[in-house]
Every structure is written in structure tokens, then in C-alpha cells.
Tab-separated table of C-alpha atoms in Angstrom:
chain	number	residue	atom	x	y	z
A	825	SER	CA	9.035	9.074	-5.417
A	826	LEU	CA	12.227	7.079	-4.374
A	827	ARG	CA	14.593	10.085	-5.730
A	828	SER	CA	12.497	12.986	-3.714
A	829	GLY	CA	14.965	13.582	-0.736
A	830	ALA	CA	17.373	14.129	-3.621
A	831	ALA	CA	15.002	16.463	-5.626
A	832	ALA	CA	14.260	18.325	-2.267
A	833	MET	CA	18.327	19.149	-2.206
A	834	ARG	CA	18.224	20.103	-5.579
A	835	MET	CA	15.427	22.478	-5.038
A	836	ALA	CA	16.919	23.783	-1.492
A	837	VAL	CA	20.177	24.627	-3.499
A	838	ASP	CA	18.609	26.287	-6.580
A	839	THR	CA	16.631	28.302	-3.821
A	840	VAL	CA	19.769	29.379	-1.421
A	841	LYS	CA	21.882	30.172	-4.851
A	842	ALA	CA	18.945	32.469	-5.649
A	843	GLY	CA	18.906	34.488	-2.705
A	844	SER	CA	15.375	33.274	-1.258
A	845	ALA	CA	16.540	31.909	1.698
A	846	ARG	CA	20.400	31.769	3.260
A	847	GLN	CA	19.408	27.972	5.080
A	848	ILE	CA	16.909	25.331	4.165
A	849	MET	CA	16.852	22.196	6.017
A	850	ILE	CA	15.369	19.007	4.074
A	851	THR	CA	14.576	15.536	5.428
A	852	ALA	CA	13.935	12.130	3.846
A	853	ALA	CA	11.953	9.939	5.698
A	854	ASP	CA	9.965	6.396	4.546
A	855	CYS	CA	8.707	3.501	6.131
A	856	ARG	CA	8.710	1.001	3.193
A	857	MET	CA	6.407	-2.285	3.723
A	858	GLY	CA	6.268	-5.561	1.605
A	859	ILE	CA	3.910	-8.046	1.399
A	860	PRO	CA	4.569	-10.776	4.693
A	861	ARG	CA	7.132	-13.474	3.464
A	862	SER	CA	7.807	-11.707	0.550
A	863	GLY	CA	11.111	-10.287	-0.882
A	864	PHE	CA	10.530	-6.345	-0.259
A	865	ASP	CA	9.482	-7.662	3.671
A	866	GLN	CA	12.820	-9.462	3.524
A	867	ASN	CA	14.695	-6.216	2.030
A	868	CYS	CA	12.966	-3.397	2.969
A	869	GLY	CA	13.714	-1.009	5.932
A	870	ASP	CA	12.944	1.942	7.650
A	871	GLY	CA	14.787	5.605	8.119
A	872	ALA	CA	15.487	8.923	7.891
A	873	ALA	CA	17.685	11.666	6.935
A	874	ALA	CA	18.549	15.625	6.826
A	875	PHE	CA	20.607	18.186	5.681
A	876	LEU	CA	20.924	22.207	6.335
A	877	ILE	CA	21.498	23.275	3.028
A	878	GLY	CA	23.337	26.911	3.190
A	879	ASP	CA	26.047	29.039	1.711
A	880	THR	CA	28.559	29.740	4.419
A	881	ASP	CA	30.357	27.110	6.879
A	882	VAL	CA	29.488	23.923	4.814
A	883	VAL	CA	30.934	20.335	5.373
A	884	ALA	CA	30.640	19.783	1.788
A	885	THR	CA	30.384	21.991	-1.709
A	886	ILE	CA	27.774	20.931	-4.549
A	887	GLU	CA	30.095	21.462	-7.164
A	888	ALA	CA	27.621	19.888	-10.537
A	889	SER	CA	24.504	17.985	-10.502
A	890	CYS	CA	22.432	15.985	-13.546
A	891	SER	CA	19.071	15.124	-13.104
A	892	ILE	CA	17.581	12.483	-16.037
A	893	SER	CA	13.513	11.942	-16.029
A	894	ASN	CA	11.935	8.789	-17.068
A	895	GLU	CA	8.288	8.121	-16.142
A	896	MET	CA	8.267	4.136	-15.427
A	897	LEU	CA	6.186	2.054	-13.555
A	898	ASP	CA	8.939	-0.346	-12.008
A	899	VAL	CA	8.469	-0.067	-8.188
A	900	TRP	CA	5.583	1.818	-6.985
A	901	ARG	CA	2.937	2.599	-3.957
A	902	MET	CA	-0.102	4.617	-4.063
A	903	SER	CA	-1.140	6.828	-0.953
A	904	THR	CA	-3.315	3.886	0.135
A	905	ASP	CA	-1.303	1.452	-0.155
A	906	LYS	CA	-0.329	-0.659	2.336
A	907	PHE	CA	2.608	-2.510	0.402
A	908	VAL	CA	4.919	-1.734	-1.753
A	909	ARG	CA	4.193	-3.295	-5.636
A	910	SER	CA	6.597	-3.658	-8.451
A	911	TRP	CA	6.904	-5.571	-11.868
A	912	GLU	CA	8.782	-8.055	-13.261
A	913	ASP	CA	12.015	-7.692	-11.766
A	914	ARG	CA	14.801	-8.082	-14.704
A	915	TRP	CA	12.518	-5.910	-16.950
A	916	VAL	CA	12.413	-3.293	-14.099
A	917	VAL	CA	15.918	-3.435	-13.984
A	918	ASP	CA	17.207	-3.728	-17.257
A	919	GLU	CA	15.073	-0.878	-18.617
A	920	GLY	CA	15.101	1.133	-15.951
A	921	TYR	CA	17.554	1.013	-12.889
A	922	SER	CA	20.526	-0.317	-14.681
A	923	ALA	CA	19.790	2.024	-17.925
A	924	VAL	CA	18.917	5.225	-16.302
A	925	LEU	CA	21.627	6.019	-13.600
A	926	ARG	CA	24.203	4.781	-15.641
A	927	GLU	CA	22.942	7.787	-18.500
A	928	ALA	CA	22.842	10.254	-15.454
A	929	VAL	CA	26.511	9.308	-14.244
A	930	GLY	CA	27.879	8.886	-17.571
A	931	GLU	CA	26.715	12.462	-17.840
A	932	LEU	CA	27.778	13.992	-15.095
A	933	PHE	CA	31.079	12.818	-15.503
A	934	LYS	CA	31.175	14.049	-19.477
A	935	LYS	CA	30.218	17.561	-17.501
A	936	CYS	CA	32.753	17.672	-15.117
A	937	ASN	CA	35.417	15.878	-17.398
A	938	LEU	CA	35.607	13.120	-14.541
A	939	THR	CA	36.285	9.546	-14.824
A	940	PRO	CA	35.439	7.336	-11.808
A	941	LYS	CA	38.789	7.017	-10.389
A	942	ASP	CA	38.223	11.068	-9.729
A	943	ILE	CA	35.870	9.652	-7.114
A	944	THR	CA	36.314	9.058	-3.350
A	945	ARG	CA	33.498	7.164	-2.654
A	946	ALA	CA	30.220	6.664	-4.479
A	947	VAL	CA	27.213	6.886	-3.410
A	948	PHE	CA	23.781	5.544	-4.893
A	949	TYR	CA	20.949	4.153	-4.961
A	950	GLY	CA	20.564	0.407	-4.896
A	951	PRO	CA	17.231	-2.376	-4.806
A	952	ASP	CA	19.174	-4.925	-3.250
A	953	ARG	CA	22.910	-5.775	-2.193
A	954	ARG	CA	23.426	-7.830	-5.648
A	955	LYS	CA	22.098	-5.123	-7.826
A	956	HIS	CA	23.778	-2.247	-6.108
A	957	ALA	CA	27.555	-4.436	-6.424
A	958	ASP	CA	26.479	-4.651	-10.227
A	959	MET	CA	25.687	-1.239	-10.296
A	960	GLY	CA	29.039	-0.277	-8.698
A	961	ARG	CA	30.851	-2.970	-11.489
A	962	LYS	CA	29.012	-1.407	-14.501
A	963	LEU	CA	29.984	2.213	-13.235
A	964	GLY	CA	33.719	1.625	-13.199
A	965	PHE	CA	33.948	2.057	-9.297
A	966	GLU	CA	36.813	-0.102	-6.848
A	967	PRO	CA	35.056	-1.782	-4.409
A	968	SER	CA	36.839	0.155	-1.603
A	969	GLN	CA	35.056	3.178	-4.008
A	970	VAL	CA	31.702	2.525	-3.293
A	971	GLN	CA	29.971	3.481	0.448
A	972	GLU	CA	28.924	0.343	2.260
A	973	PRO	CA	24.955	0.259	1.611
A	974	PHE	CA	23.721	-1.383	4.965
A	975	PHE	CA	22.109	-4.090	3.197
A	976	GLY	CA	21.538	-6.990	5.708
A	977	LYS	CA	21.884	-4.009	8.867
A	978	LEU	CA	19.354	-1.339	7.650
A	979	GLY	CA	17.204	-2.424	4.683
A	980	ASN	CA	16.155	-0.300	1.635
A	981	THR	CA	14.558	2.580	3.091
A	982	GLY	CA	13.397	3.806	0.134
A	983	ALA	CA	13.351	7.808	-0.404
A	984	ALA	CA	15.561	7.959	2.282
A	985	PHE	CA	18.253	5.223	1.553
A	986	SER	CA	20.230	7.391	-0.407
A	987	SER	CA	20.488	10.032	1.520
A	988	MET	CA	21.117	7.725	4.522
A	989	LEU	CA	24.116	6.522	2.911
A	990	LEU	CA	25.553	9.988	1.896
A	991	VAL	CA	25.500	11.028	5.663
A	992	ALA	CA	27.263	7.529	6.332
A	993	ALA	CA	30.065	9.039	3.749
A	994	LEU	CA	30.477	12.295	5.003
A	995	GLU	CA	31.170	10.545	8.731
A	996	GLU	CA	34.105	9.099	7.562
A	997	ALA	CA	35.204	11.528	4.774
A	998	SER	CA	37.957	13.999	4.814
A	999	PRO	CA	39.080	17.558	3.153
A	1000	GLY	CA	39.311	17.545	-0.214
A	1001	ASP	CA	37.267	13.814	-1.056
A	1002	LYS	CA	34.939	13.735	-3.800
A	1003	ILE	CA	31.740	12.177	-3.233
A	1004	LEU	CA	29.925	10.913	-5.949
A	1005	TYR	CA	26.022	11.366	-4.885
A	1006	ALA	CA	23.123	9.572	-6.859
A	1007	SER	CA	19.374	8.339	-6.152
A	1008	TYR	CA	17.378	6.778	-8.384
A	1009	GLY	CA	13.634	6.653	-9.137
A	1010	ASN	CA	11.310	7.845	-11.963
A	1011	GLY	CA	14.517	9.058	-13.378
A	1012	ALA	CA	17.560	9.992	-11.504
A	1013	ASP	CA	19.598	12.804	-9.288
A	1014	VAL	CA	23.162	12.859	-9.295
A	1015	PHE	CA	25.416	15.281	-7.576
A	1016	LEU	CA	29.259	15.657	-7.240
A	1017	LEU	CA	30.011	16.979	-3.729
A	1018	GLN	CA	33.806	18.526	-2.460
A	1019	VAL	CA	34.445	17.957	1.093
A	1020	THR	CA	35.779	20.602	3.127
A	1021	ASP	CA	37.414	21.433	6.377
A	1022	GLU	CA	34.442	22.191	8.289
A	1023	VAL	CA	33.935	17.965	8.097
A	1024	ALA	CA	35.697	17.693	11.103
A	1025	LYS	CA	33.497	19.708	13.088
A	1026	ILE	CA	30.531	17.350	12.607
A	1027	ARG	CA	32.645	14.321	14.168
A	1028	GLY	CA	31.198	12.600	17.332
A	1029	ARG	CA	27.516	12.944	16.283
A	1030	ARG	CA	25.437	9.659	16.405
A	1031	GLY	CA	24.713	9.354	13.028
A	1032	ILE	CA	24.175	5.945	10.629
A	1033	LYS	CA	26.853	3.745	12.228
A	1034	ARG	CA	26.336	4.477	16.031
A	1035	HIS	CA	22.417	4.383	15.138
A	1036	LEU	CA	22.485	1.048	13.935
A	1037	ALA	CA	25.357	0.088	16.983
A	1038	SER	CA	22.381	0.721	18.876
A	1039	ARG	CA	19.577	-1.311	17.013
A	1040	MET	CA	17.829	-4.040	19.482
A	1041	THR	CA	16.817	-7.115	17.377
A	1042	VAL	CA	13.123	-8.570	17.226
A	1043	ALA	CA	12.976	-12.199	18.350
A	1044	ASP	CA	11.116	-13.850	15.774
A	1045	TYR	CA	9.352	-12.906	12.069
A	1046	GLU	CA	5.884	-13.571	13.932
A	1047	THR	CA	6.860	-10.856	16.696
A	1048	TYR	CA	8.017	-8.754	13.909
A	1049	LEU	CA	4.397	-8.686	12.359
A	1050	HIS	CA	2.370	-8.382	15.597
A	1051	PHE	CA	4.919	-5.331	16.120
A	1052	ARG	CA	3.768	-3.988	12.820
A	1053	HIS	CA	0.188	-4.534	12.959
A	1054	VAL	CA	0.444	-6.656	9.845
A	1055	ASP	CA	-1.729	-10.214	9.153
A	1056	SER	CA	0.862	-12.773	8.089
A	1057	GLY	CA	-1.797	-14.017	5.390
A	1058	GLU	CA	-1.209	-15.714	2.252
A	1059	PRO	CA	0.503	-13.204	-0.321
A	1060	ASP	CA	-2.333	-13.816	-3.185
A	1061	ALA	CA	-4.773	-11.755	-0.732
A	1062	TYR	CA	-3.116	-8.259	-1.732
A	1063	GLU	CA	-3.085	-8.913	-5.573
A	1064	LEU	CA	-5.483	-7.967	-7.828
A	1065	ILE	CA	-5.592	-8.254	-11.908
A	1066	ARG	CA	-3.772	-4.896	-13.025
A	1067	PRO	CA	-2.619	-3.247	-16.601
A	1068	SER	CA	1.150	-4.438	-18.035
A	1069	ALA	CA	3.530	-2.071	-16.531
A	1070	SER	CA	5.646	-3.448	-19.536
A	1071	CYS	CA	3.300	-3.398	-22.272
A	1072	ASN	CA	2.370	0.573	-21.082
A	1073	TRP	CA	6.131	1.789	-21.284
A	1074	ARG	CA	6.477	-0.294	-24.241
A	1075	GLU	CA	3.317	1.174	-25.800
A	1076	ARG	CA	3.618	4.702	-24.447
A	1077	ASP	CA	3.173	6.612	-27.854
A	1078	ALA	CA	0.444	4.477	-29.269
A	1079	ILE	CA	-1.297	4.580	-25.623
A	1080	PHE	CA	-0.427	7.831	-24.436
A	1081	ARG	CA	0.078	9.713	-26.983
A	1082	LEU	CA	-2.353	8.625	-28.831
A	1083	HIS	CA	0.032	7.747	-32.079
A	1084	GLY	CA	-0.773	5.785	-35.046
A	1085	THR	CA	1.199	4.958	-38.197
A	1086	ARG	CA	1.103	6.555	-41.868
A	1087	CYS	CA	2.668	4.862	-44.567
A	1088	ARG	CA	5.078	6.165	-46.464
A	1089	ALA	CA	3.893	4.425	-49.836
A	1090	CYS	CA	0.673	4.809	-50.049
A	1091	GLY	CA	-0.579	7.490	-47.818
A	1092	THR	CA	-2.564	5.107	-45.487
A	1093	ILE	CA	-3.257	6.031	-41.505
A	1094	GLN	CA	-3.502	3.219	-39.279
A	1095	TYR	CA	-4.568	2.561	-35.352
A	1096	PRO	CA	-3.007	0.828	-33.428
A	1097	PRO	CA	0.272	1.082	-35.407
A	1098	GLN	CA	1.364	-1.546	-37.624
A	1099	ARG	CA	3.897	-2.810	-39.130
A	1100	ILE	CA	2.296	-3.668	-42.405
A	1101	CYS	CA	-0.213	-1.462	-44.238
A	1102	THR	CA	-3.332	-2.702	-44.986
A	1103	LYS	CA	-3.505	-1.517	-48.298
A	1104	CYS	CA	-0.170	-1.802	-50.321
A	1105	GLN	CA	1.388	-4.433	-47.813
A	1106	ALA	CA	4.615	-2.345	-47.269
A	1107	LYS	CA	6.610	-3.401	-44.494
A	1108	ASP	CA	8.257	-1.241	-41.899
A	1109	ASN	CA	7.630	1.791	-44.144
A	1110	SER	CA	5.666	4.056	-41.818
A	1111	ASP	CA	5.706	7.373	-39.771
A	1112	PRO	CA	4.179	8.151	-36.679
A	1113	VAL	CA	1.148	10.542	-36.983
A	1114	ARG	CA	-0.848	12.126	-33.954
A	1115	LEU	CA	-4.464	11.363	-33.760
A	1116	SER	CA	-5.383	12.955	-30.155
A	1117	ASP	CA	-6.109	16.376	-31.738
A	1118	LYS	CA	-8.140	15.358	-34.761
A	1119	LYS	CA	-11.526	15.524	-35.352
A	1120	SER	CA	-13.712	12.309	-36.478
A	1121	ARG	CA	-16.681	10.996	-37.570
A	1122	LEU	CA	-18.675	7.947	-36.201
A	1123	PHE	CA	-19.143	5.109	-38.530
A	1124	THR	CA	-20.812	2.763	-36.316
A	1125	PHE	CA	-21.329	1.633	-33.085
A	1126	THR	CA	-22.890	-1.108	-30.080
A	1127	LEU	CA	-24.147	-0.778	-27.131
A	1128	ASP	CA	-22.946	-3.398	-24.744
A	1129	TYR	CA	-24.836	-3.905	-21.955
A	1130	LEU	CA	-22.653	-6.657	-20.621
A	1131	ALA	CA	-19.883	-4.876	-20.262
A	1132	GLU	CA	-17.736	-5.085	-17.302
A	1133	ILE	CA	-17.829	-1.533	-15.940
A	1134	TYR	CA	-19.842	0.065	-13.522
A	1135	SER	CA	-23.031	0.198	-13.590
A	1136	TYR	CA	-24.282	3.924	-13.507
A	1137	ALA	CA	-22.094	3.663	-16.882
A	1138	LEU	CA	-23.616	1.199	-18.824
A	1139	PRO	CA	-24.285	0.584	-21.652
A	1140	MET	CA	-21.025	0.782	-23.102
A	1141	ILE	CA	-21.303	2.973	-26.232
A	1142	ASP	CA	-18.303	0.968	-28.788
A	1143	SER	CA	-17.375	3.230	-31.827
A	1144	LEU	CA	-16.019	2.810	-34.808
A	1145	ILE	CA	-14.997	5.770	-35.906
A	1146	ASP	CA	-13.553	7.765	-38.323
A	1147	PHE	CA	-10.340	10.455	-38.209
A	1148	ASP	CA	-10.113	13.362	-40.461
A	1149	GLY	CA	-7.585	12.803	-42.825
A	1150	GLY	CA	-7.745	9.082	-42.400
A	1151	GLY	CA	-7.890	6.150	-40.580
A	1152	ARG	CA	-10.026	4.325	-38.395
A	1153	ALA	CA	-10.246	2.752	-34.959
A	1154	VAL	CA	-12.543	1.516	-32.128
A	1155	PHE	CA	-12.770	3.572	-28.944
A	1156	GLN	CA	-15.383	3.711	-25.973
A	1157	MET	CA	-17.690	6.816	-26.328
A	1158	THR	CA	-18.410	8.325	-23.070
A	1159	ASP	CA	-19.963	12.117	-21.754
A	1160	ILE	CA	-22.967	11.038	-23.865
A	1161	ARG	CA	-26.934	9.675	-23.338
A	1162	PRO	CA	-27.143	6.203	-25.315
A	1163	GLU	CA	-30.594	7.463	-27.408
A	1164	ASP	CA	-28.467	10.510	-28.682
A	1165	VAL	CA	-25.802	8.485	-30.360
A	1166	ARG	CA	-25.967	8.702	-34.207
A	1167	VAL	CA	-23.963	7.701	-36.881
A	1168	GLY	CA	-22.212	10.465	-38.937
A	1169	MET	CA	-21.838	12.583	-35.355
A	1170	GLU	CA	-18.792	14.572	-34.918
A	1171	LEU	CA	-16.104	13.481	-32.592
A	1172	GLU	CA	-13.202	14.324	-30.898
A	1173	MET	CA	-10.952	12.444	-28.473
A	1174	SER	CA	-10.368	12.826	-24.475
A	1175	PHE	CA	-7.515	11.100	-22.323
A	1176	ARG	CA	-9.217	9.157	-19.688
A	1177	LYS	CA	-8.642	6.942	-16.590
A	1178	LEU	CA	-10.420	3.511	-17.212
A	1179	HIS	CA	-9.872	1.656	-14.205
A	1180	THR	CA	-7.086	1.414	-10.816
A	1181	ALA	CA	-6.375	-2.054	-10.678
A	1182	GLY	CA	-3.113	-3.612	-8.710
A	1183	GLY	CA	-2.057	0.011	-7.755
A	1184	ILE	CA	-2.205	1.243	-11.452
A	1185	HIS	CA	-3.872	4.095	-12.698
A	1186	ASN	CA	-5.065	2.269	-16.811
A	1187	TYR	CA	-5.479	5.765	-18.753
A	1188	PHE	CA	-6.243	5.909	-22.095
A	1189	TRP	CA	-8.465	7.805	-25.281
A	1190	LYS	CA	-12.195	7.713	-25.529
A	1191	CYS	CA	-14.356	9.611	-28.147
A	1192	ILE	CA	-16.634	12.181	-26.836
A	1193	PRO	CA	-19.216	14.490	-29.226
A	1194	LEU	CA	-17.693	17.567	-30.498
A	1195	ARG	CA	-17.520	20.165	-28.531
A	1196	GLU	CA	-18.424	23.516	-30.011
A	1197	SER	CA	-16.040	26.350	-29.362
A	1198	GLU	CA	-16.594	29.585	-27.408
A	1199	PRO	CA	-17.535	31.713	-30.403
A	1200	ALA	CA	-19.514	29.500	-31.843
A	1201	LYS	CA	-21.708	29.749	-28.438
A	1202	GLU	CA	-21.706	33.115	-28.415
A	1203	ALA	CA	-22.806	32.908	-31.708
A	1204	GLU	CA	-25.924	30.846	-30.839
């Protein structure tokens, strides 16, 4: 996660408070690479930061914190991926970054009874210079309160980005300063730091600014690509057909929780969820109903020998099933040989990974033969 550095800090603080350790060193490092000649390639950077968390002689105390979790496919990278991936930019910002970070910071202000004017220096994540500046305005900070993000000098260093900005803020901090430290990625972690008199003892170190001042500029882009051992081929070579991240997010109740709808007027259950009842035509008059834990029976099925799936899984068994208590829907059947499929057989639901494409694991539900309970097996 992009906020793993902040998450590590939160865990270290809790560990020291619990007395399990006196001091803990945490590090955050990242090497983000974009597809050659893409926006990520232009904007990403490498970097690392480290902090020593303890309970004595500290340069800053953590007065309060707030965390929000938000599982969202906005920007991601699998462990085997060479390049960072992202969904549509406007949706990523509006539904993810902008909404979540503002909510987390607002919760911290409410918790501590603070306003933006009470903050000396604001340190927070931003995907690029424009969005970072826009977030500062939305949070209510003056430009002079916002820590310079070093875009154009350093770039977005991913998991290390917010931590590196915090180091830069501490380099110029004075005793009594209040620092807001916020990191974003699958949610947000926000901390309120109070600078102590001990901060004067860390002056003169290399830090962020002196490291940047000593950097060497690469002669040209082709040299950079060779340095990175990256092929300068066309971006399309790295793109695959992939599931829709925005659709997964929008339909998450139906996809991941297997929620259908029950009509308030006639009680009809439908899946996928519908606005119009197929029986009484009532509109927008339904409640969610969970189907993942329901047993079902096979109404009918077909064997698809031409399905685009792994050859060992052919034929694909497309099943029309009836849920106990109501509801009929189509699912793939698995964990059974085609010759053993029978109309009327009892089934249950199982959450499975369908495939991986474009760096996204695509999950959905399949039906499987009803598994016997342990007492039934013992009795048999």
C-alpha cells in the first residue's frame, strides 16, 4: 500500500506505548516505474525515509491520529509488475484521493478540536503537483502552511512520499510547531505531531534538501531508459484487457457480498439487483438481501465447450439456479465433473478468483455441489 510507511509508524507507536519495545526503527522505500513515455514515467521517483520511534528525547510527539480504510482499485502494482497501473484519473481522484483524505483530516480536526489555522506545517500525499496544491486548498491551508512536495525535483516516491515530506518538514521545524502528517492509499492515516526542543539536535544532517542538492542530472531520456534497463517500446505492449475497476467499486455489494434485492411490495428476490421488480413492477422499492450463504438447487444448465477458459476446465458449466427462499440467477458451476451434473441437485455458493488481467485479480461467485456437514459425514 502507498501508506505502508504511515501504517508502520502507527504500529511502532502502539508497540512503544504498550511497553513491548523502547525504540523501533521504521523505514519506507519505493522504486516506482511507469510505462515509458507515460505520465507515471514522467512523474514517479525513487526514495526512502527512516524514523526512530521511542518514548524519550523525541523531536516530535504524536498527539493524535486517525485512520480510514477504503478498498479501492485506483493505483496499484502487483509484486510481479514492473510498471505502476491506474484506473481513469478523474474517478481515481474524485471517489478516492480527494474524498478519503479530506474525510480523514476532517475527522482528526474534529477529534482534536482544531482548525487548519492551528497547523504550522501540513504534510500530505499528492499524486502530482496540481492535485497536491488543490488538496491543500480544499483542506483549508494557506500555501505557506503546505510542505513543498518537490515535484519536478524528486517526483512521487509512492510509499516513501509522505514520509520523505515529513523529514523535510522536520528539517525546518521549530519547537512548538504543529505538523499534520497524512498518507493516502487504500484509505488514509493522519497524525498530529508536536515539535519539541529536541529538534535542534538534528540540525546539519543531509536530510532531503542536501540530498537533492547533490543529485546528478542524466544527460537525456534514452540514457535514463538504458539506466533503468527499460525497453522504450510502445505502451500498448504492456496493456491487457482487464476488469473494470470503477464497475467493481460501483457494484461491490452485488459482486463481492452477493447482495440481491427483495421487493418491499411483493417479496420477490432478484439477482443482479434491479430497480424494477419483475413481478409487480414496483420501482425503487426494495431492500438488499444476502445470497452468499443461501443454499440453492439447479434448475437447468448447459455445457460450453467453446468458452475462453483454461483447457483443463472445459467444458464450462453455465447453471441457472434457484435460491432457497426465492431468487433465480446464472452462475458458473465448479468442483464437479460434467457427467455428474443433475437438474435438481443441491448447491451452495463459493467465492473464487476467475482470472487475472491488467494486474487485477477478478473475483466472483460460483456454485458448487452442497458439501455435507461433519456430523452427516460421521453418521454415514
